[in-house]
Amino acid sequence: SGILVDINKGDHPAGNEELGFQSMPAAWVRAIMLVSCNNITRGHSGVSLGVIEAILKLIRNDFTPRIPLRGTISASGDLKPLSYIAGAIEGSPDIWIRTGKEAESKNASAKEALEMASLKPITLGPKEGLGLINGTAASAALASLAL
């Protein structure tokens, strides 16, 4: 489905197994994050360097937002996947993050994950929210992986 339900969010064994079927694979999400950073660095989106650095810190710390598998990929932009990434750097307690490498990963809220790594949540400035979710980074990333 296009949302992650409560059983999908914690470290409950059934939740972890179900989540694998309900959320995008980590490799996809990491590719989306990287393509998004590349797009933003061009300077046309009004997003600050601090926001780009926050996304890259997630990648460096092996923090991957849990993004629902189904949603708005390439339907007037990639709003849903990109909004989950934006929520992750803001430390939203409603966004869940896979922490660690795939085999040993655990789930934590974005707020908890940022605290674990001593990272500060980002407060988005004017137009930065729109700059983060407007675009086709998910489509470009998944197409690149498919090639």
Coordinates of C-alpha atoms in Angstrom, one line a residue:
S1 CA 0.0 0.0 0.0
G2 CA 1.0 3.7 -0.1
I3 CA 1.3 4.0 3.7
L4 CA 3.3 2.2 6.3
V5 CA 1.0 0.9 9.2
D6 CA 2.0 0.5 12.8
I7 CA 3.2 -3.1 12.6
N8 CA 5.6 -2.0 9.8
K9 CA 7.3 0.6 11.9
G10 CA 8.9 -1.0 15.0
D11 CA 11.4 -3.8 15.5
H12 CA 8.6 -6.4 15.9
P13 CA 9.7 -9.5 14.0
A14 CA 6.5 -9.6 12.0
G15 CA 6.8 -5.9 11.3
N16 CA 10.3 -6.3 9.9
E17 CA 9.3 -9.1 7.6
E18 CA 6.2 -7.2 6.5
L19 CA 8.1 -4.0 6.0
G20 CA 10.3 -5.6 3.5
F21 CA 7.2 -6.1 1.3
Q22 CA 5.7 -2.7 2.0
S23 CA 8.8 -0.4 1.7
M24 CA 11.3 0.3 -1.0
P25 CA 14.6 -1.6 -0.8
A26 CA 17.5 0.4 0.9
A27 CA 19.5 0.5 -2.4
W28 CA 16.6 2.3 -4.1
V29 CA 16.2 4.9 -1.3
R30 CA 19.9 5.5 -1.1
A31 CA 20.0 6.1 -4.9
I32 CA 17.1 8.5 -4.6
M33 CA 18.9 10.4 -1.9
L34 CA 22.0 10.7 -3.9
V35 CA 20.2 11.8 -7.1
S36 CA 18.2 14.3 -5.1
C37 CA 21.4 15.8 -3.7
N38 CA 22.9 16.0 -7.2
N39 CA 19.8 17.8 -8.5
I40 CA 19.7 20.2 -5.6
T41 CA 23.4 21.1 -5.9
R42 CA 22.7 22.7 -9.2
G43 CA 21.3 25.7 -7.2
H44 CA 18.0 26.0 -9.0
S45 CA 15.8 24.7 -6.2
G46 CA 16.5 27.2 -3.4
V47 CA 17.7 24.6 -1.0
S48 CA 20.6 25.4 1.3
L49 CA 23.9 23.5 1.5
G50 CA 23.0 22.5 5.0
V51 CA 20.1 20.5 3.8
I52 CA 22.2 18.7 1.2
E53 CA 24.8 17.9 3.9
A54 CA 22.0 16.6 6.2
I55 CA 20.9 14.1 3.5
L56 CA 24.5 13.1 2.9
K57 CA 25.0 12.5 6.7
L58 CA 22.1 10.1 6.6
I59 CA 23.8 8.1 3.8
R60 CA 27.2 8.2 5.7
N61 CA 25.5 6.9 8.9
D62 CA 23.7 4.1 7.0
F63 CA 20.3 5.7 7.8
T64 CA 17.8 4.9 5.1
P65 CA 14.2 6.3 5.4
R66 CA 11.5 3.7 5.1
I67 CA 9.5 4.8 2.0
P68 CA 6.3 3.1 1.0
L69 CA 6.8 0.9 -2.1
R70 CA 3.7 2.3 -3.7
G71 CA 3.1 6.0 -4.2
T72 CA 3.6 8.9 -6.5
I73 CA 6.6 7.9 -8.6
S74 CA 6.6 10.0 -11.8
A75 CA 3.0 11.1 -11.4
S76 CA 3.5 14.8 -11.4
G77 CA 6.8 14.4 -9.7
D78 CA 8.1 12.1 -7.0
L79 CA 6.3 13.7 -4.1
K80 CA 5.9 10.8 -1.7
P81 CA 9.4 9.4 -1.7
L82 CA 11.0 12.8 -1.6
S83 CA 8.8 13.9 1.2
Y84 CA 9.9 10.9 3.3
I85 CA 13.5 12.0 2.9
A86 CA 12.6 15.6 3.8
G87 CA 10.8 14.3 6.9
A88 CA 13.8 12.2 7.9
I89 CA 16.2 15.1 8.0
E90 CA 13.7 17.1 10.0
G91 CA 13.6 14.4 12.6
S92 CA 9.9 13.6 12.2
P93 CA 8.7 11.0 14.7
D94 CA 6.3 9.8 12.0
I95 CA 9.1 8.9 9.5
W96 CA 10.9 5.6 10.1
I97 CA 14.5 4.9 9.3
R98 CA 16.4 1.7 8.7
T99 CA 19.6 2.1 10.7
G100 CA 22.7 0.1 9.9
K101 CA 23.6 -2.3 7.1
E102 CA 20.8 -4.4 5.6
A103 CA 21.5 -7.7 7.5
E104 CA 21.8 -6.0 10.9
S105 CA 19.4 -3.2 10.4
K106 CA 17.0 -1.9 13.0
N107 CA 14.1 0.5 12.7
A108 CA 13.8 3.8 14.6
S109 CA 11.9 6.9 14.2
A110 CA 13.8 9.7 12.4
K111 CA 13.9 11.6 15.7
E112 CA 15.5 8.7 17.5
A113 CA 17.9 7.9 14.6
L114 CA 19.2 11.4 14.5
E115 CA 19.7 11.4 18.3
M116 CA 21.6 8.1 18.1
A117 CA 24.1 9.7 15.7
S118 CA 24.2 13.0 17.5
L119 CA 22.8 14.7 14.4
K120 CA 20.6 17.8 14.6
P121 CA 17.3 17.9 12.9
I122 CA 17.1 20.4 10.1
T123 CA 14.6 23.2 10.2
L124 CA 13.7 24.0 6.6
G125 CA 13.8 27.5 5.4
P126 CA 11.4 29.3 3.0
K127 CA 10.9 27.3 -0.2
E128 CA 13.2 24.5 1.0
G129 CA 10.3 22.0 1.6
L130 CA 9.1 22.6 -2.0
G131 CA 12.6 22.4 -3.3
L132 CA 13.1 19.0 -1.7
I133 CA 9.9 17.3 -2.8
N134 CA 9.6 18.9 -6.3
G135 CA 11.4 16.8 -8.8
T136 CA 11.9 13.4 -10.3
A137 CA 14.9 12.1 -8.3
A138 CA 13.1 8.8 -7.5
S139 CA 12.3 8.2 -11.2
A140 CA 15.8 9.0 -12.3
A141 CA 17.4 6.9 -9.5
L142 CA 15.3 3.8 -10.2
A143 CA 15.8 4.1 -13.9
S144 CA 19.6 4.4 -13.4
L145 CA 19.6 1.3 -11.2
A146 CA 17.5 -0.6 -13.8
L147 CA 20.1 0.2 -16.5

